Amino acid sequence: MLKKFLYTATLFISLTSLLNATIVEFQTSQGNFQVNLFDQTTPKTVDNFLQYIDEEHYTNSVVHRVSPDFVVQGGGFTFEGEWPLERIATNAAVVNEPVYSNVKGTIAMAKASTPNSATDQWFFNLKNNASNLDLQNSGFTVFGQVIGDGMTVVENIAQLKLCDYSTNMKGIPMVVDDNQECSDMSAPGIENFVVIYQIIIIDSSEVTDADLTPVKNTLISTPVEPTTPDTGGGSGGSFAWLTLLGLLSFSMRKLVIKN
């Protein structure tokens, strides 16, 4: 009986380690950098993001937009050898959680024209965009922060030559020689894009943001309370505890996780 209980406890600890992963690494053609996710206060958004990582949704995607001195955006497109970029199929939209401010160095969810429309695309704030994004469209959900010297990589991406493909796809960062122009990119190769090789989990500790001091969004008229983690996602304590209760119950019967 004790052996079965210990097995259950060990299984729970393993599940918890997976479900509370909070530091991820973006591995890109321009260098790697790490992001600490706010899984305790924006749990549904983090669940959504980690689910896409688990599905390898971002693997070999490209950064498709840079707006100078504003944002670097990716997560939604791949290059399949010819124009246009191919839109990746998405999961259902996630609820908006505008708890934190869009200050420099944060990652936030892009979305359409309604508050709860974010799916797979994210962007990094290149400067303090609070006065614009914290209030616009009910606020944009900030769900993590670049750590270490990671913003150096993000800012280097923002300094690349920016090319337009169509009226709906402008500011694509391109890796080109100094003497090349965007007109030379009519038939680019994958080496001309900023490629997200993969995003991986590198720290599965339950809480890794204790030393961070994210800025709260104070522009939303109605205070936003942290939400309960979604039981269907890839991260969050509520799902883990429900899993533990289920496992213990089973053991006791045996004994007696803008687009």
mmCIF file of C-alpha atoms in Angstrom:
data_model
loop_
_atom_site.group_PDB
_atom_site.id
_atom_site.type_symbol
_atom_site.label_atom_id
_atom_site.label_comp_id
_atom_site.label_asym_id
_atom_site.label_seq_id
_atom_site.Cartn_x
_atom_site.Cartn_y
_atom_site.Cartn_z
ATOM 1 C CA MET A 1 0.000 0.000 0.000
ATOM 2 C CA LEU A 2 2.776 2.405 0.931
ATOM 3 C CA LYS A 3 4.585 1.581 -2.286
ATOM 4 C CA LYS A 4 1.497 2.462 -4.324
ATOM 5 C CA PHE A 5 1.089 5.757 -2.466
ATOM 6 C CA LEU A 6 4.754 6.654 -3.034
ATOM 7 C CA TYR A 7 4.367 5.833 -6.718
ATOM 8 C CA THR A 8 1.361 8.141 -6.908
ATOM 9 C CA ALA A 9 3.227 10.937 -5.125
ATOM 10 C CA THR A 10 6.221 10.526 -7.435
ATOM 11 C CA LEU A 11 3.980 10.652 -10.488
ATOM 12 C CA PHE A 12 2.355 13.829 -9.150
ATOM 13 C CA ILE A 13 5.737 15.491 -8.616
ATOM 14 C CA SER A 14 6.706 14.634 -12.191
ATOM 15 C CA LEU A 15 3.440 16.067 -13.520
ATOM 16 C CA THR A 16 3.864 19.216 -11.448
ATOM 17 C CA SER A 17 7.351 19.770 -12.870
ATOM 18 C CA LEU A 18 5.933 19.660 -16.384
ATOM 19 C CA LEU A 19 2.835 21.692 -15.679
ATOM 20 C CA ASN A 20 4.530 24.628 -13.964
ATOM 21 C CA ALA A 21 7.264 25.267 -16.505
ATOM 22 C CA THR A 22 7.904 29.000 -16.542
ATOM 23 C CA ILE A 23 11.208 29.770 -18.282
ATOM 24 C CA VAL A 24 11.486 29.152 -21.994
ATOM 25 C CA GLU A 25 14.256 29.697 -24.518
ATOM 26 C CA PHE A 26 13.707 31.057 -28.009
ATOM 27 C CA GLN A 27 16.275 29.457 -30.295
ATOM 28 C CA THR A 28 16.531 31.547 -33.441
ATOM 29 C CA SER A 29 18.721 32.071 -36.478
ATOM 30 C CA GLN A 30 19.820 35.369 -34.894
ATOM 31 C CA GLY A 31 20.706 33.902 -31.489
ATOM 32 C CA ASN A 32 19.018 32.462 -28.423
ATOM 33 C CA PHE A 33 17.329 34.274 -25.552
ATOM 34 C CA GLN A 34 15.215 33.379 -22.558
ATOM 35 C CA VAL A 35 11.808 34.525 -21.372
ATOM 36 C CA ASN A 36 10.341 34.155 -17.880
ATOM 37 C CA LEU A 37 6.600 33.530 -18.088
ATOM 38 C CA PHE A 38 4.083 34.963 -15.619
ATOM 39 C CA ASP A 39 2.243 31.687 -15.144
ATOM 40 C CA GLN A 40 0.963 32.632 -11.692
ATOM 41 C CA THR A 41 -0.864 35.784 -12.799
ATOM 42 C CA THR A 42 -1.613 35.206 -16.512
ATOM 43 C CA PRO A 43 -2.211 31.447 -16.324
ATOM 44 C CA LYS A 44 -4.616 31.011 -19.228
ATOM 45 C CA THR A 45 -2.302 32.846 -21.596
ATOM 46 C CA VAL A 46 0.726 30.873 -20.436
ATOM 47 C CA ASP A 47 -1.249 27.622 -20.744
ATOM 48 C CA ASN A 48 -2.114 28.614 -24.300
ATOM 49 C CA PHE A 49 1.496 29.498 -25.163
ATOM 50 C CA LEU A 50 2.899 26.284 -23.668
ATOM 51 C CA GLN A 51 0.343 24.219 -25.533
ATOM 52 C CA TYR A 52 1.590 25.693 -28.810
ATOM 53 C CA ILE A 53 5.162 24.896 -27.733
ATOM 54 C CA ASP A 54 4.174 21.322 -26.897
ATOM 55 C CA GLU A 55 2.580 20.990 -30.344
ATOM 56 C CA GLU A 56 5.804 22.352 -31.965
ATOM 57 C CA HIS A 57 3.668 25.059 -33.525
ATOM 58 C CA TYR A 58 6.482 27.612 -33.447
ATOM 59 C CA THR A 59 9.169 25.257 -34.772
ATOM 60 C CA ASN A 60 10.687 26.729 -37.958
ATOM 61 C CA SER A 61 8.253 29.650 -37.975
ATOM 62 C CA VAL A 62 9.522 33.103 -38.935
ATOM 63 C CA VAL A 63 9.416 36.551 -37.408
ATOM 64 C CA HIS A 64 7.073 38.255 -39.828
ATOM 65 C CA ARG A 65 6.879 41.817 -38.553
ATOM 66 C CA VAL A 66 9.010 44.548 -37.064
ATOM 67 C CA SER A 67 7.619 47.975 -36.356
ATOM 68 C CA PRO A 68 10.691 50.105 -35.545
ATOM 69 C CA ASP A 69 10.857 51.423 -32.001
ATOM 70 C CA PHE A 70 7.626 49.558 -31.288
ATOM 71 C CA VAL A 71 7.418 45.744 -31.546
ATOM 72 C CA VAL A 72 8.938 42.540 -32.961
ATOM 73 C CA GLN A 73 6.179 40.067 -33.846
ATOM 74 C CA GLY A 74 6.074 36.370 -34.728
ATOM 75 C CA GLY A 75 4.450 33.040 -34.033
ATOM 76 C CA GLY A 76 1.979 32.785 -36.897
ATOM 77 C CA PHE A 77 3.794 32.197 -40.213
ATOM 78 C CA THR A 78 6.254 29.910 -41.968
ATOM 79 C CA PHE A 79 8.180 30.273 -45.230
ATOM 80 C CA GLU A 80 7.650 27.283 -47.505
ATOM 81 C CA GLY A 81 10.029 28.236 -50.303
ATOM 82 C CA GLU A 82 8.047 30.958 -52.030
ATOM 83 C CA TRP A 83 5.875 33.958 -51.320
ATOM 84 C CA PRO A 84 3.526 34.503 -49.596
ATOM 85 C CA LEU A 85 4.332 33.408 -46.073
ATOM 86 C CA GLU A 86 2.053 30.569 -45.017
ATOM 87 C CA ARG A 87 -0.335 31.111 -42.109
ATOM 88 C CA ILE A 88 -0.153 28.338 -39.509
ATOM 89 C CA ALA A 89 -3.466 26.892 -38.324
ATOM 90 C CA THR A 90 -4.368 28.004 -34.810
ATOM 91 C CA ASN A 91 -6.165 26.677 -31.788
ATOM 92 C CA ALA A 92 -9.137 28.439 -30.210
ATOM 93 C CA ALA A 93 -8.678 31.997 -28.950
ATOM 94 C CA VAL A 94 -7.658 32.588 -25.356
ATOM 95 C CA VAL A 95 -9.233 34.934 -22.820
ATOM 96 C CA ASN A 96 -7.579 38.340 -22.397
ATOM 97 C CA GLU A 97 -5.568 38.826 -19.167
ATOM 98 C CA PRO A 98 -4.261 42.426 -19.224
ATOM 99 C CA VAL A 99 -2.703 42.348 -15.751
ATOM 100 C CA TYR A 100 0.709 43.778 -16.646
ATOM 101 C CA SER A 101 1.949 46.778 -18.584
ATOM 102 C CA ASN A 102 3.483 46.667 -22.070
ATOM 103 C CA VAL A 103 6.853 48.057 -21.019
ATOM 104 C CA LYS A 104 10.141 47.422 -22.815
ATOM 105 C CA GLY A 105 11.357 43.832 -22.700
ATOM 106 C CA THR A 106 7.973 42.182 -22.187
ATOM 107 C CA ILE A 107 6.252 39.649 -24.430
ATOM 108 C CA ALA A 108 2.528 40.036 -25.109
ATOM 109 C CA MET A 109 -0.175 38.409 -27.199
ATOM 110 C CA ALA A 110 -1.182 39.871 -30.555
ATOM 111 C CA LYS A 111 -4.876 39.750 -31.336
ATOM 112 C CA ALA A 112 -7.623 40.836 -33.731
ATOM 113 C CA SER A 113 -10.149 43.599 -33.133
ATOM 114 C CA THR A 114 -11.872 42.037 -30.109
ATOM 115 C CA PRO A 115 -10.457 41.631 -26.583
ATOM 116 C CA ASN A 116 -10.518 37.819 -26.387
ATOM 117 C CA SER A 117 -9.150 37.046 -29.851
ATOM 118 C CA ALA A 118 -5.468 36.164 -29.223
ATOM 119 C CA THR A 119 -4.347 32.784 -30.559
ATOM 120 C CA ASP A 120 -0.729 31.990 -31.475
ATOM 121 C CA GLN A 121 0.983 35.295 -32.300
ATOM 122 C CA TRP A 122 3.106 37.201 -29.799
ATOM 123 C CA PHE A 123 5.221 40.336 -29.849
ATOM 124 C CA PHE A 124 8.114 41.807 -27.892
ATOM 125 C CA ASN A 125 7.872 45.426 -26.794
ATOM 126 C CA LEU A 126 10.917 47.369 -27.998
ATOM 127 C CA LYS A 127 10.072 50.346 -25.785
ATOM 128 C CA ASN A 128 7.543 51.337 -23.146
ATOM 129 C CA ASN A 129 4.275 51.021 -25.080
ATOM 130 C CA ALA A 130 2.040 51.322 -22.022
ATOM 131 C CA SER A 131 0.261 54.513 -23.051
ATOM 132 C CA ASN A 132 -0.849 52.853 -26.276
ATOM 133 C CA LEU A 133 -1.261 49.120 -25.693
ATOM 134 C CA ASP A 134 -2.351 48.958 -22.052
ATOM 135 C CA LEU A 135 -5.699 50.505 -22.898
ATOM 136 C CA GLN A 136 -6.220 49.793 -26.611
ATOM 137 C CA ASN A 137 -8.700 46.960 -27.335
ATOM 138 C CA SER A 138 -9.114 46.285 -23.577
ATOM 139 C CA GLY A 139 -5.357 45.940 -23.177
ATOM 140 C CA PHE A 140 -2.835 43.496 -24.629
ATOM 141 C CA THR A 141 -1.901 40.585 -22.381
ATOM 142 C CA VAL A 142 1.710 40.716 -21.213
ATOM 143 C CA PHE A 143 2.591 37.178 -20.142
ATOM 144 C CA GLY A 144 6.372 37.195 -19.741
ATOM 145 C CA GLN A 145 9.596 39.133 -19.606
ATOM 146 C CA VAL A 146 12.890 38.750 -21.463
ATOM 147 C CA ILE A 147 15.651 37.986 -18.970
ATOM 148 C CA GLY A 148 19.436 38.302 -18.940
ATOM 149 C CA ASP A 149 20.838 39.977 -22.047
ATOM 150 C CA GLY A 150 18.094 38.556 -24.260
ATOM 151 C CA MET A 151 16.854 41.930 -25.472
ATOM 152 C CA THR A 152 20.146 42.320 -27.331
ATOM 153 C CA VAL A 153 19.008 39.545 -29.687
ATOM 154 C CA VAL A 154 15.502 40.993 -30.016
ATOM 155 C CA GLU A 155 16.874 44.459 -30.751
ATOM 156 C CA ASN A 156 19.318 43.048 -33.319
ATOM 157 C CA ILE A 157 16.359 41.491 -35.123
ATOM 158 C CA ALA A 158 14.668 44.892 -35.105
ATOM 159 C CA GLN A 159 17.731 46.422 -36.822
ATOM 160 C CA LEU A 160 17.556 44.143 -39.886
ATOM 161 C CA LYS A 161 16.392 45.425 -43.263
ATOM 162 C CA LEU A 162 12.593 45.522 -43.367
ATOM 163 C CA CYS A 163 10.787 44.477 -46.520
ATOM 164 C CA ASP A 164 7.138 44.604 -47.575
ATOM 165 C CA TYR A 165 5.434 41.789 -49.425
ATOM 166 C CA SER A 166 1.911 43.175 -49.634
ATOM 167 C CA THR A 167 -0.293 45.805 -48.053
ATOM 168 C CA ASN A 168 -1.180 43.275 -45.350
ATOM 169 C CA MET A 169 2.350 42.124 -44.663
ATOM 170 C CA LYS A 170 4.831 44.899 -44.077
ATOM 171 C CA GLY A 171 8.037 45.232 -42.116
ATOM 172 C CA ILE A 172 9.326 41.671 -42.548
ATOM 173 C CA PRO A 173 12.878 41.525 -41.132
ATOM 174 C CA MET A 174 15.210 40.120 -43.804
ATOM 175 C CA VAL A 175 18.816 38.955 -43.586
ATOM 176 C CA VAL A 176 20.471 40.422 -46.679
ATOM 177 C CA ASP A 177 23.848 41.688 -47.800
ATOM 178 C CA ASP A 178 24.593 45.385 -47.451
ATOM 179 C CA ASN A 179 24.300 45.886 -51.210
ATOM 180 C CA GLN A 180 20.964 44.075 -51.523
ATOM 181 C CA GLU A 181 17.566 45.722 -51.658
ATOM 182 C CA CYS A 182 14.100 44.414 -50.852
ATOM 183 C CA SER A 183 13.454 44.157 -54.587
ATOM 184 C CA ASP A 184 16.132 41.449 -54.661
ATOM 185 C CA MET A 185 13.955 39.360 -52.337
ATOM 186 C CA SER A 186 11.419 38.333 -54.993
ATOM 187 C CA ALA A 187 12.738 34.796 -54.593
ATOM 188 C CA PRO A 188 14.231 34.618 -51.073
ATOM 189 C CA GLY A 189 15.526 31.541 -49.296
ATOM 190 C CA ILE A 190 14.830 30.490 -45.729
ATOM 191 C CA GLU A 191 18.259 31.894 -44.838
ATOM 192 C CA ASN A 192 16.899 35.372 -45.571
ATOM 193 C CA PHE A 193 14.352 35.174 -42.746
ATOM 194 C CA VAL A 194 14.592 35.288 -38.975
ATOM 195 C CA VAL A 195 13.714 31.693 -38.172
ATOM 196 C CA ILE A 196 12.435 30.477 -34.817
ATOM 197 C CA TYR A 197 14.092 27.067 -34.829
ATOM 198 C CA GLN A 198 12.187 26.100 -31.713
ATOM 199 C CA ILE A 199 11.045 27.315 -28.311
ATOM 200 C CA ILE A 200 11.949 24.986 -25.467
ATOM 201 C CA ILE A 201 11.262 24.795 -21.742
ATOM 202 C CA ILE A 202 14.502 25.111 -19.787
ATOM 203 C CA ASP A 203 13.266 25.552 -16.201
ATOM 204 C CA SER A 204 10.261 23.687 -14.855
ATOM 205 C CA SER A 205 10.309 25.137 -11.351
ATOM 206 C CA GLU A 206 6.906 25.960 -9.927
ATOM 207 C CA VAL A 207 7.735 29.628 -9.426
ATOM 208 C CA THR A 208 10.581 31.349 -11.265
ATOM 209 C CA ASP A 209 9.337 34.933 -11.346
ATOM 210 C CA ALA A 210 9.754 35.721 -7.650
ATOM 211 C CA ASP A 211 12.668 38.108 -8.331
ATOM 212 C CA LEU A 212 10.936 39.910 -11.184
ATOM 213 C CA THR A 213 9.042 43.146 -10.703
ATOM 214 C CA PRO A 214 6.600 43.402 -13.615
ATOM 215 C CA VAL A 215 4.766 46.696 -13.949
ATOM 216 C CA LYS A 216 1.013 46.487 -13.394
ATOM 217 C CA ASN A 217 -1.402 47.792 -16.012
ATOM 218 C CA THR A 218 -3.088 50.727 -14.294
ATOM 219 C CA LEU A 219 -4.926 52.108 -17.339
ATOM 220 C CA ILE A 220 -7.718 49.528 -17.456
ATOM 221 C CA SER A 221 -10.765 51.025 -15.744
ATOM 222 C CA THR A 222 -11.877 47.739 -14.185
ATOM 223 C CA PRO A 223 -9.140 46.021 -12.169
ATOM 224 C CA VAL A 224 -8.243 42.636 -13.603
ATOM 225 C CA GLU A 225 -7.939 39.868 -11.054
ATOM 226 C CA PRO A 226 -5.623 36.913 -11.741
ATOM 227 C CA THR A 227 -7.658 34.057 -13.173
ATOM 228 C CA THR A 228 -7.702 30.392 -12.269
ATOM 229 C CA PRO A 229 -5.468 28.273 -14.512
ATOM 230 C CA ASP A 230 -7.326 26.482 -17.276
ATOM 231 C CA THR A 231 -7.596 22.762 -16.581
ATOM 232 C CA GLY A 232 -7.093 21.998 -20.233
ATOM 233 C CA GLY A 233 -3.785 23.804 -20.747
ATOM 234 C CA GLY A 234 -0.142 22.945 -20.394
ATOM 235 C CA SER A 235 0.645 24.809 -17.182
ATOM 236 C CA GLY A 236 -0.923 25.812 -13.903
ATOM 237 C CA GLY A 237 -1.331 24.674 -10.334
ATOM 238 C CA SER A 238 -5.077 24.000 -10.367
ATOM 239 C CA PHE A 239 -4.758 21.276 -12.963
ATOM 240 C CA ALA A 240 -1.915 19.705 -11.023
ATOM 241 C CA TRP A 241 -3.900 19.616 -7.794
ATOM 242 C CA LEU A 242 -6.917 18.159 -9.544
ATOM 243 C CA THR A 243 -4.632 15.523 -11.013
ATOM 244 C CA LEU A 244 -3.247 14.712 -7.566
ATOM 245 C CA LEU A 245 -6.728 14.383 -6.079
ATOM 246 C CA GLY A 246 -7.756 12.074 -8.867
ATOM 247 C CA LEU A 247 -4.681 9.917 -8.464
ATOM 248 C CA LEU A 248 -5.043 9.754 -4.693
ATOM 249 C CA SER A 249 -8.714 8.846 -4.995
ATOM 250 C CA PHE A 250 -7.831 6.043 -7.378
ATOM 251 C CA SER A 251 -5.122 4.789 -5.015
ATOM 252 C CA MET A 252 -7.436 4.917 -2.010
ATOM 253 C CA ARG A 253 -10.016 2.866 -3.850
ATOM 254 C CA LYS A 254 -7.314 0.348 -4.569
ATOM 255 C CA LEU A 255 -6.226 0.451 -0.911
ATOM 256 C CA VAL A 256 -9.681 0.530 0.732
ATOM 257 C CA ILE A 257 -2.596 21.422 -17.681
ATOM 258 C CA LYS A 258 -3.021 41.030 -33.624
ATOM 259 C CA ASN A 259 -3.257 38.083 -35.281
#
